[in-house]
Coordinates of C-alpha atoms in Angstrom, one line a residue:
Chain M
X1 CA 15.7 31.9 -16.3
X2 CA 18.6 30.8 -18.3
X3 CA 18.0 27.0 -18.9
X4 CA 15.6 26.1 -21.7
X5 CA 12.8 23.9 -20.0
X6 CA 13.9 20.9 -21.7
X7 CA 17.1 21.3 -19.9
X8 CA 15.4 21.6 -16.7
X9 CA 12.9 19.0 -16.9
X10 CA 15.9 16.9 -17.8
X11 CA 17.9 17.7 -15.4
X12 CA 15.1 17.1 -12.6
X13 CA 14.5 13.6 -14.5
X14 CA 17.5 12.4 -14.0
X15 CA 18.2 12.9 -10.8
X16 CA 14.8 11.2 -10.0
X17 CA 15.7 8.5 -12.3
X18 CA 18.9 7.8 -10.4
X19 CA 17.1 8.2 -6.8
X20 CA 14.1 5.7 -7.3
X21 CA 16.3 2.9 -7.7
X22 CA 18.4 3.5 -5.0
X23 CA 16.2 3.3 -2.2
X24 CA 15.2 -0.3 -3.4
X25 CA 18.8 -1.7 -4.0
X26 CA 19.7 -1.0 -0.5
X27 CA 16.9 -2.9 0.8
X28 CA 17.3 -6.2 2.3
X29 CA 14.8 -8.6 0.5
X30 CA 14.4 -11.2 -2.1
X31 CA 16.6 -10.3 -5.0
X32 CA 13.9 -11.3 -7.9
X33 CA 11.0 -9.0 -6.0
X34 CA 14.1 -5.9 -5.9
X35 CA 14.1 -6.8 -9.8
X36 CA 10.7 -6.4 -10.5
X37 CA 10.5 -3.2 -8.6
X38 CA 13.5 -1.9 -10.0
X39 CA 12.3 -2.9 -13.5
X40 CA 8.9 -0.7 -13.5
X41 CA 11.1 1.9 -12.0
X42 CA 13.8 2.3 -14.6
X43 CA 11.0 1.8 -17.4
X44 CA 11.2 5.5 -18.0
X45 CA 8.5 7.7 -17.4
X46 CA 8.1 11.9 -17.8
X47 CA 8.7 12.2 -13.9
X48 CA 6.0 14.6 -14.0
X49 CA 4.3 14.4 -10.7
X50 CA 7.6 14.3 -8.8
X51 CA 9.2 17.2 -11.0
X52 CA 6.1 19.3 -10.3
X53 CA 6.4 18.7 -6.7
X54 CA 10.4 19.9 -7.0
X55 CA 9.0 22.7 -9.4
X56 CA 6.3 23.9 -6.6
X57 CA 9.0 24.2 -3.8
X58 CA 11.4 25.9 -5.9
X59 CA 8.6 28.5 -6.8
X60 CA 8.2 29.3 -3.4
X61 CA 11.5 29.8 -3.0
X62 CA 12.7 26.6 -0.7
X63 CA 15.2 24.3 -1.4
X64 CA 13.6 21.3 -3.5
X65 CA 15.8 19.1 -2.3
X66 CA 13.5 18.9 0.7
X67 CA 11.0 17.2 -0.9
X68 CA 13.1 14.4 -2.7
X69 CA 11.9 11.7 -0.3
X70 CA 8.6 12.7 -0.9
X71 CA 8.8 13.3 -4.3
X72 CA 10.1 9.4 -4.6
X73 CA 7.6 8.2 -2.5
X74 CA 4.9 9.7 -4.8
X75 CA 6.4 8.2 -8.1
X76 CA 6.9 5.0 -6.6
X77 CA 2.9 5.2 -6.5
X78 CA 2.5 6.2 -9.5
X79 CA 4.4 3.0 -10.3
X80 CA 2.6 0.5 -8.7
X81 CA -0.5 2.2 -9.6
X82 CA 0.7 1.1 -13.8
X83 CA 2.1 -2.0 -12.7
X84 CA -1.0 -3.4 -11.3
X85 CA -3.3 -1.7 -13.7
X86 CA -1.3 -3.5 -16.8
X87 CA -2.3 -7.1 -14.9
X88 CA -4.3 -9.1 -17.1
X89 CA -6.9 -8.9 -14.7
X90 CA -7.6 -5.2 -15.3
X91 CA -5.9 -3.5 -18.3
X92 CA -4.2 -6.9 -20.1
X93 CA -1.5 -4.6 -21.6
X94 CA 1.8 -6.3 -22.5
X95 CA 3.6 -3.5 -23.5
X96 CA 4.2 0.3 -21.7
X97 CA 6.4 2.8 -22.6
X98 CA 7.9 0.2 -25.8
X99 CA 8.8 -2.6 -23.4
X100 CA 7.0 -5.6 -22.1
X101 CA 5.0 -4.7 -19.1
X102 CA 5.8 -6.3 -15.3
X103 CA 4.0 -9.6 -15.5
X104 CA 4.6 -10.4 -19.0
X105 CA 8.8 -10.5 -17.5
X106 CA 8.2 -11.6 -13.5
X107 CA 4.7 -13.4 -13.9
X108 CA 1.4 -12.2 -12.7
X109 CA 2.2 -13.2 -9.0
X110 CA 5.6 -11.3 -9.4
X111 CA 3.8 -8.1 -10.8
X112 CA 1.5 -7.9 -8.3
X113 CA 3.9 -8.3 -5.2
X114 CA 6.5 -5.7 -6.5
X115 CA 3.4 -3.6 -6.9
X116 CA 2.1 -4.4 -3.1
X117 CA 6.0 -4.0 -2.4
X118 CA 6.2 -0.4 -4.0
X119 CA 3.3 0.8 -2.3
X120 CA 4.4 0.4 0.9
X121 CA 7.7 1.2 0.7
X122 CA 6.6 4.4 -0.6
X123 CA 5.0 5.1 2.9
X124 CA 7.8 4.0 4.8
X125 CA 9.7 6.5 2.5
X126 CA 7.5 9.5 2.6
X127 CA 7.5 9.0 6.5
X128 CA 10.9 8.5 7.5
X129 CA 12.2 11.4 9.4
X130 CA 15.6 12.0 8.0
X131 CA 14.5 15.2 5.9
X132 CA 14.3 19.0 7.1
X133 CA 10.9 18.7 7.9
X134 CA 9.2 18.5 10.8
X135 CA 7.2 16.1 12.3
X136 CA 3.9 17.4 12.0
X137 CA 4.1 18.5 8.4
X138 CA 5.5 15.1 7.5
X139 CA 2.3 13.0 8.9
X140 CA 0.4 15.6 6.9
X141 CA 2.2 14.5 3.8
X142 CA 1.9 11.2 4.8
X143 CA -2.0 11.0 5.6
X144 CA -2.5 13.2 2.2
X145 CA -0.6 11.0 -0.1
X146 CA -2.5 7.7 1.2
X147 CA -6.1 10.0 0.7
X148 CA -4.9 10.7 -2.6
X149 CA -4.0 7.2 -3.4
X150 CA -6.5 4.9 -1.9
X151 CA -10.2 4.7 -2.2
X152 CA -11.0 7.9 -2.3
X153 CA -8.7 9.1 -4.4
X154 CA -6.7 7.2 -7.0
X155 CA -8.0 3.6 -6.5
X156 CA -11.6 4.6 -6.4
X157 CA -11.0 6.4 -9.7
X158 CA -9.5 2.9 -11.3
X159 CA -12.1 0.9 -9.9
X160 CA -14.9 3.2 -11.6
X161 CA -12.8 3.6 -15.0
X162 CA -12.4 -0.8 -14.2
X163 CA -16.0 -0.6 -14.1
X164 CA -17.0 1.9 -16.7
X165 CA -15.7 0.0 -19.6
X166 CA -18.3 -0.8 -22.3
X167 CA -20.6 1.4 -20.7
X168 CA -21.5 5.0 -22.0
X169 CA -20.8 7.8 -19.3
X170 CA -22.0 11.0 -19.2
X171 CA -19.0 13.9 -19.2
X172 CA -19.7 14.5 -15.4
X173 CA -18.7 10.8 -15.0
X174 CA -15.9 10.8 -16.6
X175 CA -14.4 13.6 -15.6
X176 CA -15.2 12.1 -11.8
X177 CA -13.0 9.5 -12.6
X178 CA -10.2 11.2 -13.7
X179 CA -9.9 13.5 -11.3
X180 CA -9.5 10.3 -9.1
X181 CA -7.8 8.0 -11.1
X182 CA -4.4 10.5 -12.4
X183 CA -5.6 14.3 -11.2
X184 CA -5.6 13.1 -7.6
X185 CA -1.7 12.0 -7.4
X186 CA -1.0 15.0 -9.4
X187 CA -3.0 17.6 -7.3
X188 CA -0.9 16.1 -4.7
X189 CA 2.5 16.9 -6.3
X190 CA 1.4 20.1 -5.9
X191 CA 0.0 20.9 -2.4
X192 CA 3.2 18.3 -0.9
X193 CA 5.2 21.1 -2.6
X194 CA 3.0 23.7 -1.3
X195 CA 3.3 22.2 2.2
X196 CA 7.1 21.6 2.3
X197 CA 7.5 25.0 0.4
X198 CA 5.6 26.2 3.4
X199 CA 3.0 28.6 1.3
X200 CA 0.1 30.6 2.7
X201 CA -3.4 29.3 2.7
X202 CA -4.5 31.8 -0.2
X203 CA -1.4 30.4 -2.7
X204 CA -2.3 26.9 -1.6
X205 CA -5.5 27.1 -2.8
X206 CA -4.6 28.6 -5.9
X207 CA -1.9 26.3 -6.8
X208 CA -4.5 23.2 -5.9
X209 CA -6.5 24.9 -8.2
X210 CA -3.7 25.1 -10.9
X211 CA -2.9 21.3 -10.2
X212 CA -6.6 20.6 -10.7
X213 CA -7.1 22.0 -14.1
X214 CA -3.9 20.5 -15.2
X215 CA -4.8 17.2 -14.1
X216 CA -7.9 17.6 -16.4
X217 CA -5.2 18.8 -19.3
X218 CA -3.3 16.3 -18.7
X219 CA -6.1 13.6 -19.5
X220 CA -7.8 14.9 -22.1
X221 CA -4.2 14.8 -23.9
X222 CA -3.8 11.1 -22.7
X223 CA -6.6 10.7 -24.5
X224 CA -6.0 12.6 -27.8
X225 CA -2.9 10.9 -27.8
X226 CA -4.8 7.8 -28.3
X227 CA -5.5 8.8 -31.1
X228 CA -3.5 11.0 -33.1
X229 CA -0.3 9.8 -31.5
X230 CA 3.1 8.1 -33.1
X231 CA 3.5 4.6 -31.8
X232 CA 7.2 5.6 -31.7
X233 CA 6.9 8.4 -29.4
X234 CA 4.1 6.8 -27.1
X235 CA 6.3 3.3 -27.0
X236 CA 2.6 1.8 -26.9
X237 CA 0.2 1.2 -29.8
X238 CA -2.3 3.6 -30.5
X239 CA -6.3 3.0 -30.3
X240 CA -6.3 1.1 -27.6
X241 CA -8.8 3.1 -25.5
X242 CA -11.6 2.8 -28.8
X243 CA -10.7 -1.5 -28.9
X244 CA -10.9 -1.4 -24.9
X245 CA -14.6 0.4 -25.4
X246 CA -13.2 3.4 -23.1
X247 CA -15.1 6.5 -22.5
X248 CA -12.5 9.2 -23.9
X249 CA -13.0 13.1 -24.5
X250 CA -12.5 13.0 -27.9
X251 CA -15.4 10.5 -28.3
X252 CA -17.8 12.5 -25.9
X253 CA -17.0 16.0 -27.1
X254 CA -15.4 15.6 -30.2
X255 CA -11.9 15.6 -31.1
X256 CA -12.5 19.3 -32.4
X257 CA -14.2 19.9 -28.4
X258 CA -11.6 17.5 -26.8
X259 CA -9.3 20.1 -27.9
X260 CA -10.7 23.4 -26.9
X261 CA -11.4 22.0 -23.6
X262 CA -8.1 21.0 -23.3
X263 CA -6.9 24.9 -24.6
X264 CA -9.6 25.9 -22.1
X265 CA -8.1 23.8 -18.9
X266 CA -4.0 24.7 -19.9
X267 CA -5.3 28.6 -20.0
X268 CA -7.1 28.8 -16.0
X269 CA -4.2 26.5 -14.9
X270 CA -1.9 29.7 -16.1
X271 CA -4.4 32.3 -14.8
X272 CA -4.0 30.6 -11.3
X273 CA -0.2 30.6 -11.3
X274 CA -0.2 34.5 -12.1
X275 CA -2.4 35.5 -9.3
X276 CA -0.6 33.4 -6.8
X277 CA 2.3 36.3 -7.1
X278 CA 5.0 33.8 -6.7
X279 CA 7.9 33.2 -9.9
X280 CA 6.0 30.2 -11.7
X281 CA 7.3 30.8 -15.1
X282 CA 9.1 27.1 -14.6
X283 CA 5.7 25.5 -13.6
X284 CA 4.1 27.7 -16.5
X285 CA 6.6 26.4 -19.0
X286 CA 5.6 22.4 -17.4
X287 CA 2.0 23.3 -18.0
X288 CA 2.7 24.2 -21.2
X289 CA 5.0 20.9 -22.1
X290 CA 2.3 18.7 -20.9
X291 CA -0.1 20.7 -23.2
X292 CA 2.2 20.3 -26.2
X293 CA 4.0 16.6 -25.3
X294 CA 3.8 13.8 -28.0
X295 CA 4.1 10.8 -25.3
Chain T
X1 CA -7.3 -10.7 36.7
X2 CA -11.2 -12.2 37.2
X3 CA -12.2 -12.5 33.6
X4 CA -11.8 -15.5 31.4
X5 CA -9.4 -15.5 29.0
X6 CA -12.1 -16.1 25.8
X7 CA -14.7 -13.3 27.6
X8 CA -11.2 -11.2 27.4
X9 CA -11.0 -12.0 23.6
X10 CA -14.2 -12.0 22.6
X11 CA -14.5 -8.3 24.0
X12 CA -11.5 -7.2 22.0
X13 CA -12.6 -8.6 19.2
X14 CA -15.5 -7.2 19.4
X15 CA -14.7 -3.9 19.4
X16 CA -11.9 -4.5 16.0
X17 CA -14.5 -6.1 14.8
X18 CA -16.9 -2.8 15.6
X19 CA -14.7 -0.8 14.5
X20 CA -13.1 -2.0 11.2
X21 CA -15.9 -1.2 9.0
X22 CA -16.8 1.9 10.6
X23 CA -13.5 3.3 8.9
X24 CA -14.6 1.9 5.2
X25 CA -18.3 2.9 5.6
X26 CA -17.4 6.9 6.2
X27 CA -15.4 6.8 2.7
X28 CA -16.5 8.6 0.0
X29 CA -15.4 6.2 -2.0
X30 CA -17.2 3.6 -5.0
X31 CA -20.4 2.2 -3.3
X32 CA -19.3 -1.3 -5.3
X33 CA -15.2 -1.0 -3.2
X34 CA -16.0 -0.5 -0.4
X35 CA -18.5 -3.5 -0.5
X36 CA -15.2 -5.3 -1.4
X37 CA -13.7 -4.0 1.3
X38 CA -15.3 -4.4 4.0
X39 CA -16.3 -8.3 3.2
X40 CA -13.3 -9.0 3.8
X41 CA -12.9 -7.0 7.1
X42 CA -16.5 -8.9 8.0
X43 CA -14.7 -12.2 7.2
X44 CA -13.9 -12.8 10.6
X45 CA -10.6 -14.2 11.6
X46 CA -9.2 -14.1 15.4
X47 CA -7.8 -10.6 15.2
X48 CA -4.5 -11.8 16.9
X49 CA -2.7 -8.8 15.7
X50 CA -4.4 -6.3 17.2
X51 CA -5.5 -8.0 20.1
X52 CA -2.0 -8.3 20.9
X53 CA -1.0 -4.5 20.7
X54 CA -4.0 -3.9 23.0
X55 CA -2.6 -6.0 25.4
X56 CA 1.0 -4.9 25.4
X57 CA 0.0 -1.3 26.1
X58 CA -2.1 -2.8 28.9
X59 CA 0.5 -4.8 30.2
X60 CA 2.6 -1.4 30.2
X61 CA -0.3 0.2 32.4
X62 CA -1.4 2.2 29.6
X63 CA -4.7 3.0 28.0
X64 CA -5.5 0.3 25.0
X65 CA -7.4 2.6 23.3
X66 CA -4.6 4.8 22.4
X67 CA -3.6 2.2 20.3
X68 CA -6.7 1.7 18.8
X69 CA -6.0 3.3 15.0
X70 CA -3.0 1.9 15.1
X71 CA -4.2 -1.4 15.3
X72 CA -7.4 -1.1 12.9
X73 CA -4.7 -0.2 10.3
X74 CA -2.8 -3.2 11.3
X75 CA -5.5 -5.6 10.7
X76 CA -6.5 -3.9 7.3
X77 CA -2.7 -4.7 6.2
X78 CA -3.5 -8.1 7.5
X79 CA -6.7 -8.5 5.2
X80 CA -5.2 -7.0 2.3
X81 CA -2.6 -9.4 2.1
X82 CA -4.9 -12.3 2.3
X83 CA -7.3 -11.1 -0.5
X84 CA -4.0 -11.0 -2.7
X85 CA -2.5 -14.2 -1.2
X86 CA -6.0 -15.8 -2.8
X87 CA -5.9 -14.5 -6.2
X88 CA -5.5 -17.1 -8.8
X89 CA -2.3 -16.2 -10.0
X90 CA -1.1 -16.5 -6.1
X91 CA -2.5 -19.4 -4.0
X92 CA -5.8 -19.6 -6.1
X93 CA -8.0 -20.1 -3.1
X94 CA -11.8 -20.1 -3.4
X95 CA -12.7 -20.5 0.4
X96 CA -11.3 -18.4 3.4
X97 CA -12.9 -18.7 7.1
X98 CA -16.0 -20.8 5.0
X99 CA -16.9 -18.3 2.9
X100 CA -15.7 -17.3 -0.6
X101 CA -12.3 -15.7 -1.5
X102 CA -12.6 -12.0 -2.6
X103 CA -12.6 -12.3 -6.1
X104 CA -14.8 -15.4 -6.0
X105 CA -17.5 -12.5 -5.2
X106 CA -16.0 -9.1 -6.6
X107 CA -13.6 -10.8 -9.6
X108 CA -10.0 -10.5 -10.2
X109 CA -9.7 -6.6 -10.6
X110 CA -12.1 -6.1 -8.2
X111 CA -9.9 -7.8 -5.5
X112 CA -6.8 -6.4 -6.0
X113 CA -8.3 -3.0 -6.2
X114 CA -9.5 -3.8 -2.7
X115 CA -6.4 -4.8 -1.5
X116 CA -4.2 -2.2 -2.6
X117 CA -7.4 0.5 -1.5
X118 CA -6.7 -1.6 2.2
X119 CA -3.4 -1.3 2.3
X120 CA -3.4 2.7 1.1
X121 CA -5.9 3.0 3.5
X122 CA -4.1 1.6 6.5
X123 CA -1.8 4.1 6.2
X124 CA -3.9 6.8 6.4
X125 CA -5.4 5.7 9.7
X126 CA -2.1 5.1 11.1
X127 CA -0.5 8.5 10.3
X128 CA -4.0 10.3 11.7
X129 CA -3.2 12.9 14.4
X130 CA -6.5 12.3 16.1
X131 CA -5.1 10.5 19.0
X132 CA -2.9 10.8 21.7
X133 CA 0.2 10.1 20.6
X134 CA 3.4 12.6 19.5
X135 CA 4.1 12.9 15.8
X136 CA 7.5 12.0 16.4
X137 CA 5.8 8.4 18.1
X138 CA 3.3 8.5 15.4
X139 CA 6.0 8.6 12.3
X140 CA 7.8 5.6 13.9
X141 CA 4.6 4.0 14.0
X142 CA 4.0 4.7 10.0
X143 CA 7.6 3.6 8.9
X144 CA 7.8 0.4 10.9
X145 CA 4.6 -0.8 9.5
X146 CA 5.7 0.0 6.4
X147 CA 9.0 -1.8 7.1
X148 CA 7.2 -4.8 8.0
X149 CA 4.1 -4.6 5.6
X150 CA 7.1 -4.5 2.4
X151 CA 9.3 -6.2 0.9
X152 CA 11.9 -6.3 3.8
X153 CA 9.1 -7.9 5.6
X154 CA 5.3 -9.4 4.8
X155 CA 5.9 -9.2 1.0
X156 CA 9.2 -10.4 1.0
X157 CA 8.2 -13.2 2.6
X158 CA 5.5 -13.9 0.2
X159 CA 7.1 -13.6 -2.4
X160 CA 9.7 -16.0 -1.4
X161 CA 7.2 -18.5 -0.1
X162 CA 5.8 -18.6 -3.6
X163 CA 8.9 -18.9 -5.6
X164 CA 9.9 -21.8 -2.7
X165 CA 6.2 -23.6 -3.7
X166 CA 7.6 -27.2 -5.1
X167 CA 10.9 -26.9 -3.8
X168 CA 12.4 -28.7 -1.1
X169 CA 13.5 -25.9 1.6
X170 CA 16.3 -26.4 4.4
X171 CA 14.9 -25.7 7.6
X172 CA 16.7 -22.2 8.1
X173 CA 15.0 -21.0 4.4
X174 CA 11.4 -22.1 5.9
X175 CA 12.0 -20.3 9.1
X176 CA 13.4 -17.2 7.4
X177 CA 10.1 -16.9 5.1
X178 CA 7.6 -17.6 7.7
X179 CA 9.7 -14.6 10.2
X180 CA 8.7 -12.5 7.4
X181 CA 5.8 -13.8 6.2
X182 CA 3.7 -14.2 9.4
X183 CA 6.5 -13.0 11.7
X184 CA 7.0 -9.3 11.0
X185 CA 3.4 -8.1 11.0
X186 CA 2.7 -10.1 14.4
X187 CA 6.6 -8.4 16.0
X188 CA 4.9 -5.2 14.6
X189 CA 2.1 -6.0 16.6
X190 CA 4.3 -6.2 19.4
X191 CA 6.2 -3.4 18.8
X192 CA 3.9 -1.0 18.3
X193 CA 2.1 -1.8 21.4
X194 CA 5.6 -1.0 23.4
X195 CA 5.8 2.0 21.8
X196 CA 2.5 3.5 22.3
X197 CA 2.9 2.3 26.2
X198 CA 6.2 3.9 26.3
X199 CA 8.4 0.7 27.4
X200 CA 11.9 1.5 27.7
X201 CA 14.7 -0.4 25.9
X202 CA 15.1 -3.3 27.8
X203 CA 11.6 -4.3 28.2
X204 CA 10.9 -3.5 24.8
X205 CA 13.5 -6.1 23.6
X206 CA 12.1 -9.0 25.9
X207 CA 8.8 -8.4 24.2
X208 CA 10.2 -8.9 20.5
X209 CA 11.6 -11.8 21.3
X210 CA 8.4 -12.4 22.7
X211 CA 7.0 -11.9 19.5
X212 CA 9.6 -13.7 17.2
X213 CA 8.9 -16.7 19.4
X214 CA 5.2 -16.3 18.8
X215 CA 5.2 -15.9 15.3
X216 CA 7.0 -19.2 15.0
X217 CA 5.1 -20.8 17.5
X218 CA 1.9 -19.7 15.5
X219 CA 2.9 -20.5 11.9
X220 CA 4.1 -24.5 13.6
X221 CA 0.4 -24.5 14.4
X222 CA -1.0 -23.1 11.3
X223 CA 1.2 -26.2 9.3
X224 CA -0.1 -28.6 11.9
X225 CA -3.9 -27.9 11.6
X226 CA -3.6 -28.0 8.2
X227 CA -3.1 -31.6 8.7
X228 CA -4.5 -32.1 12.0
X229 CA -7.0 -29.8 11.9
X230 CA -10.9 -30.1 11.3
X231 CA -12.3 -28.3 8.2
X232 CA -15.5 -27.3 10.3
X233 CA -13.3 -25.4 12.7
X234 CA -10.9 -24.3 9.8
X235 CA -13.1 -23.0 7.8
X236 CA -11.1 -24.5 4.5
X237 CA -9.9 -27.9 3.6
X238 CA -7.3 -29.6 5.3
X239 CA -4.2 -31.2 3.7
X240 CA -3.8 -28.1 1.2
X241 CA -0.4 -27.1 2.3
X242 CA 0.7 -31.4 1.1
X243 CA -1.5 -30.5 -2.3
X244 CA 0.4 -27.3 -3.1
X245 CA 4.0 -28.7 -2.4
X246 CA 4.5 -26.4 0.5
X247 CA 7.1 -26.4 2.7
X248 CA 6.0 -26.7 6.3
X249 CA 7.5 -27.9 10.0
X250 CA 5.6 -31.6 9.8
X251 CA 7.2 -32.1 6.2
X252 CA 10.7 -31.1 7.9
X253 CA 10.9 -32.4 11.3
X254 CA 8.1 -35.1 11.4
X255 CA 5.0 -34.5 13.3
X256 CA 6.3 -35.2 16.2
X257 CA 9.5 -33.0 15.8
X258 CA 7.1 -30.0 14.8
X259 CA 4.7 -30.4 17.9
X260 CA 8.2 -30.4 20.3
X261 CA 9.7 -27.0 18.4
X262 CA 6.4 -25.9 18.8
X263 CA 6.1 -26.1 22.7
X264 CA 9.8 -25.1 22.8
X265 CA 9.0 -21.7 21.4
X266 CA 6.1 -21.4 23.4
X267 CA 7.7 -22.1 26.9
X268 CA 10.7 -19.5 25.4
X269 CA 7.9 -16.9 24.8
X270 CA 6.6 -17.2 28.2
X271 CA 9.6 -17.5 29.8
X272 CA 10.4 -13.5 27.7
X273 CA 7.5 -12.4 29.6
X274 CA 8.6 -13.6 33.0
X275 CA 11.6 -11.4 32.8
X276 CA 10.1 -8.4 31.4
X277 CA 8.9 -7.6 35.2
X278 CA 5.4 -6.6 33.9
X279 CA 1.9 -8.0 34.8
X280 CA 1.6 -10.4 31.7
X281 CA -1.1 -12.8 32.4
X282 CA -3.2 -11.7 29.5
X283 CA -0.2 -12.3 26.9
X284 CA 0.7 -15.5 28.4
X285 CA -2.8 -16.6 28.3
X286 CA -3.0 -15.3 24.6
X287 CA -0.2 -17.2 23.8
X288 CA -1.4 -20.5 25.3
X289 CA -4.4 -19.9 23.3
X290 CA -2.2 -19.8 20.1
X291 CA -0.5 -22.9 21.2
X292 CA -4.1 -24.8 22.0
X293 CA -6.5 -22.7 19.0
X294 CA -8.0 -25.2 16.8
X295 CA -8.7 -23.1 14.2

């Protein structure tokens, strides 16, 4: 273990970053709809899901590069999934990640086509047969990844949060939603890795576990970011979830409870890496960025 | 062949129309989404699509309800892309099959959320191992549906259909966005149903060109009921495609010119059939039906 993690995570990045755009340049459709997806691609992004997937193969000592269609196919989800939330019709944001969201450049018509258009080139992606991995494991991923996506998994958790706003929720609530609406795309990172990576039933259930507890991190972060974030470093501006009337950790627990849960979630996410026995320092050290990031 | 062509659809659609919500209503998913969801699946509409993958694998002497996920998630792509289609930012549409639009009833967020949970969920019932069909079959299955859900196909041509609203098209640019728009999920259709009965090459192409002829043959009628047509049967105004500054086959060729390209493609679609060697009656009678459907 040589590389810092910056390094790594880096490294990873950018070879995602030069992959996602790639697969929809060499696609033969309207130019203007390949520019709008392209745009939401290359508007930055940690890469974390599809890193963690890479990261979860790697532990169990495979060859990531398995997993890269997969691992695209999942971040071009995770695309959509912003570009469609942003729509004036949900979220209204005009800016993410410092620039000027997907309808506010291509018009709300625009947004939500490349949006329709990344989702389901993301399956076509995640099931095309060209990788090392057989056939039956790849319908797994594929089946897996729409669960985690679609009603009862991602898009159920939007619709709730959609629904939720202005309302009061109980902790149980909210943390229903948001193990739907971001924790389900990134538990899947990590059992697609697990899969490819071909790991035993025990580790898989330990690493799900590991995923699930980041996911939760990873939220209540999100949400202290909202707060005591730089503008700079989120490229967004800051309070938005207390104007929107969102339900947020710190403002059901405290920012003083937000942040021991959030010490609380970060430490069983490392106990369940150390008993699945594999090398996980790398996945350790991604815990810990996500734990200590400032966007 | 004793049955009568409508008992013959009627049953069919019967049983998608059975069967559709049954796939929404196990979910555990928002009570208030799936609502969304499946009022649009109980919206009605002719289930062309997978009528017609029923009938190829009949006509192949093969079991129709092999095909049966297959073609639920086929229809599901086919309702998700008309809830978008009607959003006000698309063709604004308040009435669909006489009854309210989507987000007349569920509102703007609530709609696309039901759309994109449709189309995630498609997927998912399409890569399912539950039936009998190879995973090597079944992954063909999942990709070309993506291929012609996306933006090489369905959204593509949507998205270029849109941008063409107010221009004045050349023939070749209209026929190029309705093969994409209407064309590629009906092919699919098509296609799928060839695979799942195991045609071989040959066969297989005389039944795409089958299809492309169809899906021609079917959007020349859509354009002409929208003039010709009676708002009772249709369900939705007439004259909406002259309101919106569509391009359409009366506005090229004349009335007259678009009812003779009309019965050109169908007599080439039955004459695909002739040569194919197999016992097509039903798809020659569900093609006349296209050709004669007032609504």
């Amino acid at each position: 273990m040589n590389e810092d993690i910056t390094v790594y995570l880096n490294k990873k990045k950018e070879m995602i970053d030069t992959q996602l755009p790639l697969f929809v340049k060499k696609l033969s459709a309207p130019d203007a709809l390949k520019e709008a997806m392209i745009y939401s691609l290359e508007a930055g992004g940690k890469r974390l899901r599809p890193i963690l997937l890479l990261a979860v193969i790697e532990a169990l000592g495979q060859d990531p590069a398995k997993g890269l269609n997969t691992a695209v196919a999942l971040e071009m989800i995770h695309t959509y999934s912003l570009i469609h939330d942003d729509l004036p019709a949900m979220d209204n944001d005009d800016l993410r990640r410092g620039k000027p969201t997907n309808h506010k450049v291509f018009g709300e018509a625009g947004a939500i086509l490349a949006g329709d258009a990344l989702l389901t080139l993301a399956f076509e992606i995640a099931a095309n047969d060209s990788e090392d991995i057989d056939s039956i494991t790849k319908l797994k991923l594929v089946t897996k990844l729409a669960a985690a996506a679609g009603p009862e998994g991602m898009v159920g958790g939007q619709h709730d949060d959609f629904m939720a706003e202005g309302l009061a929720l109980e902790l149980v609530d909210l943390e229903s939603i948001h193990l739907r609406k971001t924790g389900k795309l990134l538990t899947y990172a990590v059992e697609a890795g697990a899969l490819i990576g071909g790991a035993n039933k025990a580790v898989t259930q330990r690493l799900l576990s590991f995923a699930r507890h980041m996911g939760i991190a990873f939220q209540i972060k999100d949400d202290i970011l909202d707060i005591e974030g730089n503008e700079q470093d989120l490229g967004k501006p800051v309070g938005s979830d207390v104007a929107n009337q969102k339900n947020t950790y710190p403002k059901l627990l405290t920012m003083d409870g937000a942040k021991e849960k959030l010490n609380d979630h970060f430490q069983q996410a490392v106990h369940e890496l150390n008993v699945t026995g594999l090398q996980c320092e790398r996945l350790k050290q991604i815990a810990e960025y996500i734990l200590k990031r400032t966007s």
